[in-house]
Amino acid sequence: MLLQFKVLAPVISHDILVGGFLINSLQREASLTEMFDKDLGIETELDNIPPEEIIQKAGVIVAGLNRLAFLQGEQMSELTGLIKVAEDIEWPIIPVLANMEVEGIELNARALHKMSEEFAEIIEDIAVQIYGYADQEFNISSPSQLAKVLFEDLDLPTKGIKKGKTGYSTDAKQLEKLRWSHPIINLVTQYREYTKLKSTYIDALPKLVDENSRLHTDFRLTVAQTGRLSSAEPNLQNIPVRTEIGKKIRESFVAGEGRAFVSADYSQFELRLAAVMADDKELVELFNQDADIHTETAAKVYDVSPHEVTPDQRRHAKVINFGILYGMSGHGLSVATGTTELEAKDFLTKYKELRKPIFDYTASLIEQAKKKGYVETLFGRRRPMPDINSSNFIVRSSAERAAMNMPIQGTEADLMKMAMIEVEKKLPKGAKQLLQIHDSIIIECNISQTKQVEEILQETMENIYPKLPVKLKVDVKSGKNWGDL
DNA sequence: GTGTAATGCGCG
DNA sequence: AAAGCGCGCATTACAC
């Protein structure tokens, strides 16, 4: 943590690891040692230099770093837009992230300890019931042992159950299909939910707090192929929210004495960007009119007026509105909506007519990937696509879906970083950015600053790139703990 | 004991 | 025939 010793400069003029990733994200694991060896032909164990040799090698190291920075600058100049991505986005976001990592977020570890004990009892109780139905004790957490109990000992139907490399799958989707065949299934599902939350969050997070009970994540810039951040040790970008039990865990992230959290998240961010990048004028117009996008989509596809759309029809439209950005198939749609494959394919055909610009756009992205070997965001961040011409259907199809998705997800990531850089400049003293979760920012500030911070966030994020023909909508909230947001 | 693949699941 | 993008992490099972 160089920042703690005031060593890290507030302005970054070049970062070699990040630069290497921008030029070729496939070499994300490249260490400085490897880059010295590969790009400069200098063999040195940078990570492993004995202290007494540091001084005598310092000259070579500094000169090497300079040389690498220079070479990367030259390479980036040859890739359209990449210098601007580096200078306008990647270099400036580094000190912002460093500040967030050092600041950390407070965890109510005592509340989690209490939850841990409650969960232990609940889990034990569920396990005993499962053993009763199974007529034996076994490791419920072992997929192979569970599969044996379900499909061999209890002889549950295996029709339509997905097979993996080692046998029948027991994942949540398959268990859902078996739900009505035996009372043990619901218990296993509950067991999974409780043990997952207990081991991954309730028991793990308190071990990582500092002396002020704060958690410090590590935001990584050179991992996600789309340009998103990743968060590790601990990952604070996957804290539970979807279930009631999960929300309780969120409530244990708390603002300090006299302080409050403010959050701001982009509404329908990816779909709005898809509309822009595909130049889908009708979809852009719908967003600019603040329409309920899923209802409007359902109305068009099912050929009814918006107020006649049923909840099921809206749900189907919602699934495809999101799924389309990932290259969802007719089969995938039928699974996700619970309709027949025929209905789903019919639905998809009509949707393709309705959103022709989107489908033309995604097709053009696959074209570009095949022709140029890469796709890119609105600002020129690139993702190489070496698998796009693979002779293996599965590998190639997967690359095609990734090519369809990266420019949208990546542009979202670019805009979020730009927003964070601006927000950092505008925040009053006493307000600090703590977390970024892909389409949202969480800030801690004095309670008296709440309104002001909300306004700064909304204003900055909605207007981060005014050239965009679609309105960006940002929702802001505040509260004393993360569960309030 | 350490390392890795497979499985499963938390989030956007 | 396969069938949804991007991540990180806990656990099991097994090789060494």
Coordinates of C-alpha atoms (C1' of nucleotides) in Angstrom, one line a residue:
Chain A
M1 CA 0.0 0.0 0.0
L2 CA 2.3 2.7 -1.3
L3 CA -0.5 5.3 -0.7
Q4 CA -0.3 4.8 3.0
F5 CA 3.2 6.1 3.0
K6 CA 2.3 8.9 0.6
V7 CA 4.5 7.4 -2.0
L8 CA 1.9 7.0 -4.7
A9 CA 1.8 10.1 -6.9
P10 CA -1.7 11.7 -7.2
V11 CA -1.2 11.7 -10.9
I12 CA -0.2 8.7 -12.9
S13 CA 1.6 9.3 -16.2
H14 CA 1.9 5.6 -17.1
D15 CA 1.4 2.2 -15.6
I16 CA 3.2 -0.6 -17.2
L17 CA 1.0 -3.5 -16.1
V18 CA -2.1 -1.7 -17.1
G19 CA -0.5 -0.5 -20.3
G20 CA 0.4 -4.0 -21.3
F21 CA -3.2 -5.1 -20.6
L22 CA -4.6 -2.3 -22.8
I23 CA -2.4 -3.3 -25.7
N24 CA -3.1 -7.0 -25.3
S25 CA -5.6 -8.2 -22.7
L26 CA -4.7 -11.8 -23.3
Q27 CA -1.4 -11.2 -21.5
R28 CA -3.0 -10.1 -18.3
E29 CA -0.9 -12.3 -16.1
A30 CA 2.3 -10.7 -17.5
S31 CA 4.5 -9.7 -14.6
L32 CA 7.2 -7.1 -14.8
T33 CA 9.8 -9.9 -14.7
E34 CA 8.2 -11.4 -17.7
M35 CA 8.0 -8.1 -19.5
F36 CA 11.6 -7.4 -18.8
D37 CA 12.6 -10.7 -20.2
K38 CA 10.2 -10.8 -23.2
D39 CA 10.1 -7.2 -24.3
L40 CA 13.6 -6.0 -23.3
G41 CA 15.6 -9.2 -23.2
I42 CA 16.7 -8.5 -19.7
E43 CA 16.7 -11.5 -17.4
T44 CA 16.1 -10.5 -13.8
E45 CA 14.0 -11.9 -11.0
L46 CA 12.4 -8.6 -10.1
D47 CA 9.9 -10.2 -7.7
N48 CA 12.8 -11.9 -5.9
I49 CA 15.8 -9.6 -5.6
P50 CA 17.8 -10.0 -2.4
P51 CA 17.7 -6.7 -0.4
E52 CA 21.5 -6.2 -0.7
E53 CA 21.3 -6.2 -4.5
I54 CA 18.4 -3.8 -4.8
I55 CA 20.6 -0.7 -4.8
Q56 CA 23.1 -2.0 -7.4
K57 CA 20.3 -3.1 -9.7
A58 CA 18.2 0.0 -9.3
G59 CA 19.7 1.7 -12.3
V60 CA 18.9 -1.2 -14.6
I61 CA 15.4 -1.5 -13.2
V62 CA 14.5 2.2 -13.6
A63 CA 15.9 2.3 -17.0
G64 CA 14.0 -0.8 -18.0
L65 CA 10.7 0.6 -16.7
N66 CA 11.3 3.7 -18.6
R67 CA 12.0 1.8 -21.8
L68 CA 8.9 -0.4 -21.4
A69 CA 6.7 2.7 -20.9
F70 CA 8.2 4.3 -24.0
L71 CA 7.7 1.2 -26.1
Q72 CA 4.1 0.8 -24.9
G73 CA 3.4 4.4 -25.7
E74 CA 4.6 3.7 -29.3
Q75 CA 2.4 0.6 -29.5
M76 CA -0.6 2.4 -28.2
S77 CA -0.3 5.2 -30.7
E78 CA -0.7 2.7 -33.5
L79 CA -4.0 1.4 -32.1
T80 CA -6.8 3.9 -32.8
G81 CA -8.1 5.5 -29.7
L82 CA -6.1 3.5 -27.2
I83 CA -3.9 6.4 -26.1
K84 CA -7.0 8.4 -25.2
V85 CA -8.4 5.4 -23.3
A86 CA -5.1 5.3 -21.3
E87 CA -4.8 9.0 -20.7
D88 CA -8.5 9.8 -20.1
I89 CA -9.6 6.7 -18.3
E90 CA -7.0 4.2 -17.1
W91 CA -4.3 6.4 -15.7
P92 CA -6.7 8.7 -13.9
I93 CA -8.8 5.9 -12.4
I94 CA -5.7 4.4 -10.7
P95 CA -5.4 6.9 -7.8
V96 CA -9.2 6.9 -7.4
L97 CA -9.2 3.1 -6.8
A98 CA -6.2 3.3 -4.6
N99 CA -8.0 5.8 -2.3
M100 CA -11.1 3.5 -2.2
E101 CA -9.0 0.5 -1.3
V102 CA -7.3 2.3 1.5
E103 CA -10.5 3.9 2.9
G104 CA -12.3 0.5 3.2
I105 CA -15.8 -0.1 4.4
E106 CA -16.9 -0.9 7.9
L107 CA -18.3 -4.3 8.8
N108 CA -20.4 -5.1 11.8
A109 CA -18.5 -8.3 12.5
R110 CA -20.5 -8.9 15.7
A111 CA -23.7 -9.1 13.9
L112 CA -22.2 -11.6 11.5
H113 CA -20.8 -13.7 14.3
K114 CA -24.3 -14.0 15.7
M115 CA -25.7 -14.9 12.3
S116 CA -23.1 -17.6 12.0
E117 CA -24.3 -19.3 15.2
E118 CA -27.9 -19.1 14.0
F119 CA -27.0 -20.5 10.6
A120 CA -25.1 -23.4 12.1
E121 CA -28.2 -24.5 14.0
I122 CA -30.4 -24.1 11.0
I123 CA -28.0 -26.0 8.7
E124 CA -27.7 -28.8 11.2
D125 CA -31.4 -29.1 11.5
I126 CA -31.8 -29.2 7.7
A127 CA -29.1 -31.8 7.4
V128 CA -30.8 -34.1 9.9
Q129 CA -34.0 -34.0 7.9
I130 CA -32.1 -34.7 4.7
Y131 CA -30.4 -37.7 6.3
G132 CA -33.8 -38.9 7.4
Y133 CA -35.2 -38.9 3.8
A134 CA -32.0 -40.4 2.4
D135 CA -31.9 -43.1 5.1
Q136 CA -28.2 -42.5 5.5
E137 CA -25.7 -39.8 6.5
F138 CA -23.5 -38.4 3.7
N139 CA -21.8 -35.2 2.6
I140 CA -24.6 -33.1 1.2
S141 CA -22.0 -30.6 0.0
S142 CA -20.4 -33.2 -2.3
P143 CA -22.1 -33.2 -5.7
S144 CA -21.1 -36.7 -6.4
Q145 CA -22.4 -38.1 -3.1
L146 CA -25.6 -36.1 -3.5
A147 CA -26.1 -37.4 -7.1
K148 CA -25.7 -40.9 -5.8
V149 CA -28.4 -40.4 -3.1
L150 CA -30.8 -38.7 -5.5
F151 CA -30.5 -40.7 -8.6
E152 CA -29.4 -44.1 -7.4
D153 CA -30.6 -44.6 -3.8
L154 CA -33.9 -42.6 -4.1
D155 CA -34.2 -43.4 -7.8
L156 CA -35.4 -39.9 -8.8
P157 CA -36.2 -39.4 -12.5
T158 CA -33.1 -38.5 -14.5
K159 CA -35.1 -37.5 -17.6
G160 CA -34.1 -34.0 -18.7
I161 CA -31.3 -33.8 -16.1
K162 CA -28.1 -32.3 -17.4
K163 CA -25.0 -34.5 -17.3
G164 CA -21.6 -33.1 -16.5
K165 CA -18.2 -34.7 -17.0
T166 CA -18.6 -36.9 -13.9
G167 CA -22.3 -37.7 -14.0
Y168 CA -25.7 -36.1 -13.4
S169 CA -25.6 -32.5 -12.4
T170 CA -27.2 -31.4 -9.1
D171 CA -27.1 -27.7 -9.7
A172 CA -30.0 -25.4 -8.7
K173 CA -31.6 -25.6 -12.2
Q174 CA -31.7 -29.4 -12.1
L175 CA -33.0 -29.4 -8.6
E176 CA -35.8 -27.1 -9.6
K177 CA -36.9 -29.7 -12.1
L178 CA -37.0 -32.3 -9.4
R179 CA -38.7 -30.2 -6.9
W180 CA -42.1 -32.0 -7.0
S181 CA -40.7 -35.5 -7.2
H182 CA -39.4 -35.7 -3.6
P183 CA -39.4 -33.5 -0.4
I184 CA -35.7 -33.9 0.0
I185 CA -35.1 -31.5 -2.9
N186 CA -36.4 -28.4 -1.2
L187 CA -34.3 -29.2 1.8
V188 CA -31.2 -29.6 -0.3
T189 CA -31.9 -26.2 -2.0
Q190 CA -32.2 -24.6 1.5
Y191 CA -29.1 -26.3 2.7
R192 CA -27.2 -24.9 -0.3
E193 CA -28.5 -21.4 0.3
Y194 CA -27.6 -21.4 4.0
T195 CA -24.1 -23.0 3.6
K196 CA -23.2 -20.8 0.6
L197 CA -24.0 -17.6 2.5
K198 CA -22.4 -18.8 5.7
S199 CA -19.1 -20.0 4.2
T200 CA -18.6 -17.4 1.6
Y201 CA -19.7 -14.3 3.5
I202 CA -20.8 -14.7 7.1
D203 CA -17.7 -16.6 8.2
A204 CA -15.2 -15.3 5.7
L205 CA -15.6 -11.5 5.8
P206 CA -15.1 -10.9 9.6
K207 CA -11.6 -12.6 9.3
L208 CA -10.5 -9.9 6.9
V209 CA -11.3 -6.7 8.8
D210 CA -8.6 -4.3 10.0
E211 CA -8.2 -2.9 13.5
N212 CA -11.0 -0.4 12.7
S213 CA -13.3 -3.2 11.6
R214 CA -13.0 -2.1 8.0
L215 CA -12.7 -4.3 4.9
H216 CA -10.3 -3.3 2.1
T217 CA -10.9 -4.9 -1.3
D218 CA -8.4 -5.1 -4.1
F219 CA -9.8 -3.5 -7.3
R220 CA -8.1 -5.1 -10.3
L221 CA -7.8 -3.4 -13.7
T222 CA -6.1 -6.1 -15.6
V223 CA -8.4 -9.0 -15.2
A224 CA -11.8 -8.6 -17.0
Q225 CA -11.6 -8.9 -20.7
T226 CA -14.3 -6.2 -21.2
G227 CA -12.5 -3.6 -19.2
R228 CA -14.6 -3.9 -16.1
L229 CA -13.0 -3.8 -12.7
S230 CA -12.8 -7.0 -10.7
S231 CA -12.7 -7.1 -6.9
A232 CA -10.9 -9.6 -4.8
E233 CA -9.7 -10.5 -1.3
P234 CA -12.5 -9.9 -0.5
N235 CA -14.7 -9.6 -3.5
L236 CA -17.1 -6.8 -2.5
Q237 CA -18.8 -6.9 -5.9
N238 CA -20.9 -10.0 -5.2
I239 CA -22.3 -9.3 -1.7
P240 CA -25.8 -10.9 -1.5
V241 CA -28.9 -8.9 -2.3
R242 CA -31.4 -11.1 -4.1
T243 CA -32.8 -13.1 -1.2
E244 CA -34.2 -12.1 2.2
I245 CA -31.4 -13.9 4.0
G246 CA -28.8 -12.3 1.7
K247 CA -30.1 -8.9 2.5
K248 CA -29.3 -9.4 6.1
I249 CA -25.7 -9.8 5.2
R250 CA -25.8 -6.5 3.3
E251 CA -27.1 -4.8 6.5
S252 CA -23.9 -5.7 8.3
F253 CA -22.0 -3.2 6.1
V254 CA -22.5 0.0 8.0
A255 CA -21.7 3.7 7.8
G256 CA -19.6 5.2 10.7
E257 CA -20.9 7.3 13.6
G258 CA -22.5 10.5 12.2
R259 CA -21.9 9.2 8.6
A260 CA -24.2 7.8 5.9
F261 CA -24.0 5.8 2.7
V262 CA -25.1 7.3 -0.6
S263 CA -25.5 5.0 -3.6
A264 CA -26.1 5.8 -7.3
D265 CA -26.8 3.3 -10.0
Y266 CA -27.4 3.6 -13.7
S267 CA -30.8 2.3 -14.8
Q268 CA -30.9 -0.1 -17.7
F269 CA -27.3 0.9 -18.5
E270 CA -26.4 -1.9 -20.9
L271 CA -29.6 -1.9 -22.9
R272 CA -29.4 1.9 -23.3
L273 CA -25.9 1.6 -24.6
A274 CA -26.9 -1.2 -26.9
A275 CA -29.6 1.0 -28.4
V276 CA -27.1 3.7 -29.0
M277 CA -24.3 1.6 -30.5
A278 CA -26.8 -0.3 -32.7
D279 CA -28.3 3.0 -33.7
D280 CA -31.8 1.6 -32.9
K281 CA -33.7 4.9 -33.1
E282 CA -37.0 3.5 -31.9
L283 CA -35.4 2.0 -28.8
V284 CA -33.5 5.2 -28.1
E285 CA -36.7 7.1 -28.4
L286 CA -38.5 4.8 -25.9
F287 CA -35.7 5.3 -23.4
N288 CA -35.8 9.1 -23.9
Q289 CA -39.5 9.1 -23.2
D290 CA -38.9 7.2 -20.0
A291 CA -41.1 4.3 -21.2
D292 CA -41.3 1.0 -19.4
I293 CA -39.0 -0.8 -21.9
H294 CA -40.1 -4.3 -21.1
T295 CA -43.8 -3.5 -21.3
E296 CA -43.4 -1.7 -24.6
T297 CA -41.4 -4.6 -26.0
A298 CA -44.0 -7.1 -24.9
A299 CA -46.8 -5.0 -26.4
K300 CA -45.1 -5.0 -29.8
V301 CA -44.1 -8.6 -29.8
Y302 CA -47.5 -9.9 -28.6
D303 CA -49.3 -7.3 -30.7
V304 CA -51.4 -5.8 -27.9
S305 CA -51.5 -2.3 -26.4
P306 CA -49.2 -1.6 -23.5
H307 CA -51.9 -1.7 -20.8
E308 CA -53.0 -5.1 -21.9
V309 CA -49.6 -6.7 -21.4
T310 CA -49.8 -9.5 -18.8
P311 CA -47.2 -10.0 -16.1
D312 CA -46.0 -13.2 -17.9
Q313 CA -45.6 -11.4 -21.2
R314 CA -43.6 -8.6 -19.6
R315 CA -41.4 -11.2 -17.8
H316 CA -40.7 -12.8 -21.2
A317 CA -39.8 -9.5 -22.7
K318 CA -37.5 -8.7 -19.8
V319 CA -35.7 -12.0 -20.2
I320 CA -35.0 -11.4 -23.9
N321 CA -34.1 -7.8 -23.4
F322 CA -31.3 -8.9 -21.2
G323 CA -30.5 -12.1 -22.9
I324 CA -30.1 -10.6 -26.3
L325 CA -27.0 -8.8 -25.1
Y326 CA -25.4 -12.1 -24.3
G327 CA -26.5 -13.9 -27.5
M328 CA -29.2 -16.0 -25.9
S329 CA -30.7 -18.7 -28.1
G330 CA -34.3 -19.9 -28.6
H331 CA -33.5 -22.8 -26.4
G332 CA -32.0 -20.7 -23.7
L333 CA -35.1 -18.4 -23.8
S334 CA -37.5 -21.3 -23.5
V335 CA -35.6 -22.6 -20.4
A336 CA -35.5 -19.1 -18.9
T337 CA -39.1 -18.4 -19.4
G338 CA -40.5 -21.9 -18.9
T339 CA -42.3 -21.8 -22.3
T340 CA -41.9 -24.5 -25.1
E341 CA -39.0 -24.2 -27.5
L342 CA -41.5 -23.6 -30.3
E343 CA -43.1 -20.6 -28.5
A344 CA -39.7 -19.2 -27.6
K345 CA -38.4 -19.5 -31.2
D346 CA -41.6 -17.8 -32.5
F347 CA -41.1 -15.1 -29.9
L348 CA -37.5 -14.6 -30.9
T349 CA -38.4 -14.3 -34.5
K350 CA -40.8 -11.5 -33.8
Y351 CA -38.4 -9.9 -31.5
K352 CA -35.7 -9.9 -34.2
E353 CA -38.1 -8.0 -36.5
L354 CA -38.8 -5.5 -33.8
R355 CA -35.2 -4.9 -32.9
K356 CA -33.6 -5.4 -36.3
P357 CA -30.9 -2.8 -35.7
I358 CA -29.7 -4.6 -32.6
F359 CA -29.4 -7.9 -34.5
D360 CA -27.7 -6.3 -37.4
Y361 CA -25.3 -4.7 -35.0
T362 CA -24.4 -7.9 -33.2
A363 CA -23.9 -9.6 -36.5
S364 CA -21.6 -6.8 -37.6
L365 CA -19.6 -7.3 -34.4
I366 CA -19.0 -11.0 -35.2
E367 CA -18.0 -9.9 -38.7
Q368 CA -15.5 -7.5 -37.4
A369 CA -14.1 -10.0 -35.0
K370 CA -13.6 -12.5 -37.8
K371 CA -12.0 -9.9 -40.1
K372 CA -9.9 -7.8 -37.7
G373 CA -9.4 -10.3 -34.9
Y374 CA -10.8 -7.9 -32.2
V375 CA -13.8 -5.9 -31.1
E376 CA -13.7 -2.6 -29.3
T377 CA -15.7 -0.2 -27.1
L378 CA -17.0 3.2 -28.1
F379 CA -13.8 4.7 -26.9
G380 CA -11.4 2.2 -28.5
R381 CA -10.7 -0.3 -25.7
R382 CA -9.9 -3.6 -27.5
R383 CA -10.5 -7.2 -26.9
P384 CA -8.7 -9.7 -29.1
M385 CA -10.9 -12.5 -30.3
P386 CA -8.5 -15.4 -31.3
D387 CA -11.2 -18.1 -31.0
I388 CA -13.6 -16.4 -33.4
N389 CA -12.4 -18.6 -36.3
S390 CA -12.0 -21.8 -34.3
S391 CA -13.0 -25.0 -36.1
N392 CA -14.6 -26.2 -32.8
F393 CA -18.2 -25.2 -32.9
I394 CA -18.5 -24.8 -29.1
V395 CA -15.4 -22.7 -28.9
R396 CA -16.3 -20.6 -31.9
S397 CA -19.9 -20.0 -30.7
S398 CA -18.7 -18.9 -27.3
A399 CA -16.3 -16.4 -28.9
E400 CA -19.1 -15.0 -31.1
R401 CA -21.3 -14.4 -28.0
A402 CA -18.4 -12.7 -26.2
A403 CA -17.8 -10.5 -29.3
M404 CA -21.4 -9.5 -29.3
N405 CA -21.3 -8.5 -25.6
M406 CA -17.9 -6.9 -25.1
P407 CA -18.4 -3.5 -26.8
I408 CA -21.6 -3.0 -24.7
Q409 CA -20.3 -4.2 -21.4
G410 CA -17.0 -2.5 -22.1
T411 CA -18.4 0.8 -23.0
E412 CA -20.4 0.6 -19.7
A413 CA -17.1 0.0 -17.9
D414 CA -15.4 2.9 -19.7
L415 CA -18.3 5.3 -18.8
M416 CA -18.4 4.2 -15.2
K417 CA -14.6 4.8 -14.8
M418 CA -15.0 8.3 -16.4
A419 CA -17.8 9.0 -14.0
M420 CA -15.8 7.9 -11.0
I421 CA -12.9 10.2 -12.0
E422 CA -15.3 13.2 -12.2
V423 CA -17.1 12.3 -9.0
E424 CA -13.7 12.2 -7.2
K425 CA -13.0 15.8 -8.3
K426 CA -16.3 17.1 -7.2
L427 CA -16.9 15.4 -3.9
P428 CA -16.7 17.7 -0.8
K429 CA -14.1 17.0 1.9
G430 CA -15.5 14.3 4.1
A431 CA -17.2 12.3 1.3
K432 CA -15.4 9.3 0.0
Q433 CA -16.1 6.8 -2.7
L434 CA -15.9 3.3 -1.2
L435 CA -17.1 0.8 -3.8
Q436 CA -18.0 0.4 -7.5
I437 CA -20.2 -2.4 -8.5
H438 CA -20.2 -2.2 -12.3
D439 CA -23.2 0.1 -12.7
S440 CA -23.2 1.6 -9.3
I441 CA -21.1 3.7 -6.9
I442 CA -21.3 3.7 -3.1
I443 CA -20.1 6.7 -1.1
E444 CA -19.7 7.4 2.6
C445 CA -20.1 10.9 3.8
N446 CA -21.2 13.0 6.8
I447 CA -25.0 12.8 7.3
S448 CA -25.2 16.6 6.7
Q449 CA -23.7 16.1 3.2
T450 CA -26.1 13.4 2.0
K451 CA -28.3 15.7 -0.2
Q452 CA -25.3 17.4 -1.7
V453 CA -23.6 14.1 -2.5
E454 CA -26.7 12.7 -4.1
E455 CA -26.9 15.7 -6.4
I456 CA -23.3 15.5 -7.4
L457 CA -23.6 11.8 -8.1
Q458 CA -26.7 12.0 -10.2
E459 CA -25.6 15.1 -12.1
T460 CA -22.1 13.8 -12.9
M461 CA -23.2 10.3 -13.9
E462 CA -26.1 11.3 -16.0
N463 CA -24.1 13.8 -17.9
I464 CA -20.8 11.9 -18.1
Y465 CA -20.8 11.8 -21.9
P466 CA -23.3 14.3 -23.3
K467 CA -22.6 13.3 -26.9
L468 CA -24.6 10.1 -26.2
P469 CA -28.0 10.3 -28.0
V470 CA -29.7 8.4 -25.2
K471 CA -30.6 9.8 -21.8
L472 CA -28.7 8.1 -19.0
K473 CA -30.9 7.6 -15.9
V474 CA -29.4 7.4 -12.4
D475 CA -31.2 6.4 -9.2
V476 CA -29.8 7.7 -5.9
K477 CA -30.5 6.4 -2.4
S478 CA -29.0 6.9 1.0
G479 CA -29.0 5.1 4.4
K480 CA -27.2 4.0 7.5
N481 CA -26.3 0.6 6.1
W482 CA -25.9 -1.1 2.8
G483 CA -29.2 -2.8 3.2
D484 CA -31.0 0.5 3.1
L485 CA -29.7 1.3 -0.4
Chain B
dG1 C1' 1.1 -31.1 2.8
dT2 C1' 0.3 -28.3 -2.0
dG3 C1' -1.8 -27.8 -6.6
dT4 C1' -5.5 -28.2 -9.8
dA5 C1' -10.0 -29.5 -12.0
dA6 C1' -14.7 -29.8 -11.4
dT7 C1' -18.9 -28.2 -9.4
dG8 C1' -21.8 -24.8 -7.8
dC9 C1' -23.3 -20.1 -6.9
dG10 C1' -22.9 -15.1 -5.1
dC11 C1' -23.1 -10.4 -7.9
dG12 C1' -23.7 -6.9 -12.3
Chain C
dA1 C1' -24.9 -31.2 -31.1
dA2 C1' -25.0 -27.0 -27.9
dA3 C1' -27.8 -23.7 -26.4
dG4 C1' -26.1 -16.6 -21.7
dC5 C1' -21.8 -12.2 -21.1
dG6 C1' -18.3 -10.7 -17.2
dC7 C1' -16.2 -11.9 -12.7
dG8 C1' -14.3 -14.4 -7.5
dC9 C1' -14.5 -18.0 -4.1
dA10 C1' -15.8 -22.2 -1.2
dT11 C1' -15.8 -27.0 -1.3
dT12 C1' -14.8 -31.6 -2.8
dA13 C1' -12.0 -35.0 -5.1
dC14 C1' -7.8 -36.4 -6.5
dA15 C1' -2.9 -36.3 -8.2
dC16 C1' 1.6 -35.5 -6.6

